[in-house]
Coordinates of C-alpha atoms in Angstrom, one line a residue:
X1 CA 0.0 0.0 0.0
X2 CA 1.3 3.5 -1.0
X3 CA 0.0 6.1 1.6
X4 CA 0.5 9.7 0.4
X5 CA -1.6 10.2 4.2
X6 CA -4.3 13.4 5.0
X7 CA -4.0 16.2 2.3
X8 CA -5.2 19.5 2.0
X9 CA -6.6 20.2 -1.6
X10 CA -3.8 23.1 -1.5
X11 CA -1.3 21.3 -0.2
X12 CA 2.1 20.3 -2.5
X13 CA 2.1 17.3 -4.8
X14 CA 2.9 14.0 -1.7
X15 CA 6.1 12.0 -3.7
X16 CA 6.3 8.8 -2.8
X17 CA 9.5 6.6 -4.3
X18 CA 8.2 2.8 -5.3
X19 CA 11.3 0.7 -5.1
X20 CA 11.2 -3.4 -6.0
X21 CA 13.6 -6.5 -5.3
X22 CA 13.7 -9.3 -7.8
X23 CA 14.7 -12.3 -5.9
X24 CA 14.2 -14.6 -8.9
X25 CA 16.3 -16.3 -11.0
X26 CA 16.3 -14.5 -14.0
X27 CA 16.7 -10.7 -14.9
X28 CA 12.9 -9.0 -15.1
X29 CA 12.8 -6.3 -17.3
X30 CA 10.2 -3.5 -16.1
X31 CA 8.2 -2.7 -18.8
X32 CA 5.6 0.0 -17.5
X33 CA 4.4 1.6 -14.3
X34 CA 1.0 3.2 -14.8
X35 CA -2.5 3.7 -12.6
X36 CA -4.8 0.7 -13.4
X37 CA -7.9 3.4 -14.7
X38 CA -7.1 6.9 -15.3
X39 CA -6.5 9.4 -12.4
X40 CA -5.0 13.1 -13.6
X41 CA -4.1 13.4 -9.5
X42 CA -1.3 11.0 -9.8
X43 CA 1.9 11.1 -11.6
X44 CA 4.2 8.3 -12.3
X45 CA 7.8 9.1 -13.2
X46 CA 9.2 5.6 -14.8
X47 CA 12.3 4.6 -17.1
X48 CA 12.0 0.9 -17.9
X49 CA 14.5 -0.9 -16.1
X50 CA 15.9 -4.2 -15.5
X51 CA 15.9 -5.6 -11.8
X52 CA 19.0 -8.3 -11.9
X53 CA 18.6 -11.6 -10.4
X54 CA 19.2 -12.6 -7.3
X55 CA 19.6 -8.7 -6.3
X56 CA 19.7 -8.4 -2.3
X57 CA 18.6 -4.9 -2.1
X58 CA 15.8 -3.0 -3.4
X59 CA 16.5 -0.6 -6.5
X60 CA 14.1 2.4 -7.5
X61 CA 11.8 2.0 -10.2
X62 CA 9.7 5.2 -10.3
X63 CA 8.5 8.3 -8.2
X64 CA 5.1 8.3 -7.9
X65 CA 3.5 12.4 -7.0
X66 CA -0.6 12.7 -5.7
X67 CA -1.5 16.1 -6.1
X68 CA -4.7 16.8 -3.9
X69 CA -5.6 19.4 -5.9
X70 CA -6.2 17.9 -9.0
X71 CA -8.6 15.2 -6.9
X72 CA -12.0 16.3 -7.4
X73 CA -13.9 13.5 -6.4
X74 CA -13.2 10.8 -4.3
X75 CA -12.8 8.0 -6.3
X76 CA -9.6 10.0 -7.2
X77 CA -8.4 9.5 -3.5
X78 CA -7.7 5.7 -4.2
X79 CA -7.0 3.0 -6.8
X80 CA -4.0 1.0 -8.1
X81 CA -0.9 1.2 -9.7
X82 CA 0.2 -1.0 -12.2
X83 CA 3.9 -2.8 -12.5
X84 CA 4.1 -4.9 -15.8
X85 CA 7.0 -6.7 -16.8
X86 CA 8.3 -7.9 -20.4
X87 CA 7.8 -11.5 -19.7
X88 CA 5.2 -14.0 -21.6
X89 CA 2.9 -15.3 -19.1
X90 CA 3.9 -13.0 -16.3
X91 CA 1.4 -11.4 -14.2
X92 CA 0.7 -7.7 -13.4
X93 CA 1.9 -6.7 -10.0
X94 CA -1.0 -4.4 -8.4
X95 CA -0.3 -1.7 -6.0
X96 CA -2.7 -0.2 -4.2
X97 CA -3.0 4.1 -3.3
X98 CA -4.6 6.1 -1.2
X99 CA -4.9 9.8 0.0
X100 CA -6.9 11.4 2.4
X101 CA -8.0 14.6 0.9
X102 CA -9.4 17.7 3.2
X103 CA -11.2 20.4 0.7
X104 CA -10.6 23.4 2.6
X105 CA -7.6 25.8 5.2
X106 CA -7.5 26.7 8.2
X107 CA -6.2 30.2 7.8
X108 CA -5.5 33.7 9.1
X109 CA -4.1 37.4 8.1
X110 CA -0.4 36.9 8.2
X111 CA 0.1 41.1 8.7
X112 CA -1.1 40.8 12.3
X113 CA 2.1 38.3 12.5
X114 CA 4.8 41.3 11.5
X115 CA 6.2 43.5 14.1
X116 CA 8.7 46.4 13.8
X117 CA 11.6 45.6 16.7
X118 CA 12.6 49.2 18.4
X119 CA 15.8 49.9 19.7
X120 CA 14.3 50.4 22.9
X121 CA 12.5 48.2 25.1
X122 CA 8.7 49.5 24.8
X123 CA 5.6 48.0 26.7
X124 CA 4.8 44.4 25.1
X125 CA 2.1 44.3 21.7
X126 CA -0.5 42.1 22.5
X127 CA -2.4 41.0 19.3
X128 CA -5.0 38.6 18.5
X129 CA -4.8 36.0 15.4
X130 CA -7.9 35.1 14.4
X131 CA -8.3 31.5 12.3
X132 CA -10.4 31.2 9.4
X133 CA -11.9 27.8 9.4
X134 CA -12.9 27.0 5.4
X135 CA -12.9 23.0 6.1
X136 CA -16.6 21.8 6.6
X137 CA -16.2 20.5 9.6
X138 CA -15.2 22.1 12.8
X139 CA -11.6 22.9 14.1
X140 CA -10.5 22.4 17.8
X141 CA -7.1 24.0 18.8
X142 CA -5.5 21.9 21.1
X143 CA -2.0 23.1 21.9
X144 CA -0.4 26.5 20.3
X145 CA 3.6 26.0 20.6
X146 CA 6.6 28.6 19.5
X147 CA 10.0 27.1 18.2
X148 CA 12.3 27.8 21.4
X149 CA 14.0 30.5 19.8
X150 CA 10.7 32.7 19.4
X151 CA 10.0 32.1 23.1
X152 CA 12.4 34.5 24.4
X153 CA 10.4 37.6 22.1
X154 CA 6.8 36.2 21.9
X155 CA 4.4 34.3 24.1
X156 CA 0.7 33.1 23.7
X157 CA -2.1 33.0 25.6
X158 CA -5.5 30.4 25.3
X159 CA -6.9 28.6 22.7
X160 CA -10.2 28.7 20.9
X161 CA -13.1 26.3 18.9
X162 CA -13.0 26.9 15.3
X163 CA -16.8 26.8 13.4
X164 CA -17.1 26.7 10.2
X165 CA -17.3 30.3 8.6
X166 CA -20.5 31.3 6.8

């Protein structure tokens, strides 16, 4: 199973790298690597290749990209991925995908994030971020954190539900 996990529908392309071991006798040449029906929310980046005999560590065969944005409907999210080799009588290796894809952002005016520093110590800026919540479903805020190094200048105070916006 490839699992390209939860995506937002803005979110980057997920890569995923498919790599296979052929622990056979003979060489297999690698003929194609293609989505068993069509799906325009998954690329497949392939060179045929041969996978040597006997070979004791997997080798790279293609990069495989899900692009959440591209996946309108849900029968997008899933399906398989097809390995054939150049072989009479071989069969098709079948790999299933899946992606979990949120439509919506969780957002917020990133001006209310800039401050000017002053060379002299002034009384502290308090400011409030307010979220945007365009996911249908509601939001809960759990835990806000800072990296350590922002601690020292900045600090935060409660957290908040999240409805859905109107």
């Amino acid at each position: 199973m490839l699992d390209c996990g939860t995506l937002r529908s803005q979110d980057r392309p997920e890569q995923l790298n498919s790599h296979l071991l052929n622990s056979g006798r003979k060489d297999v040449w690698i003929a194609s690597i293609r989505t068993r029906s069509s799906n325009e929310a998954v690329t497949i980046n392939f060179k045929a290749i041969t996978l040597k005999a006997g070979e004791s560590r997997y080798t790279k065969v293609s990069s495989i990209s899900f692009d959440a944005s591209k996946a309108e409907r849900p029968v997008q999210f899933s399906g398989k991925i097809t390995v054939e080799v150049k072989e009479i009588n071989s069969s098709k290796l079948e790999v299933p995908y899946q992606a979990e894809v949120l439509q919506g952002y969780l957002g917020f005016d990133h001006t209310v994030t800039l401050f000017h520093i002053r060379d002299c110590p002034v009384d502290p800026v308090n400011r409030s971020i307010f979220l945007t919540n365009a996911f249908n479903f509601a939001v809960r805020i759990h835990n806000v954190t800072l990296p350590d190094e922002a601690k020292t200048m900045f600090s935060v105070s409660s957290g908040a539900v999240c409805t859905v916006s109107e």
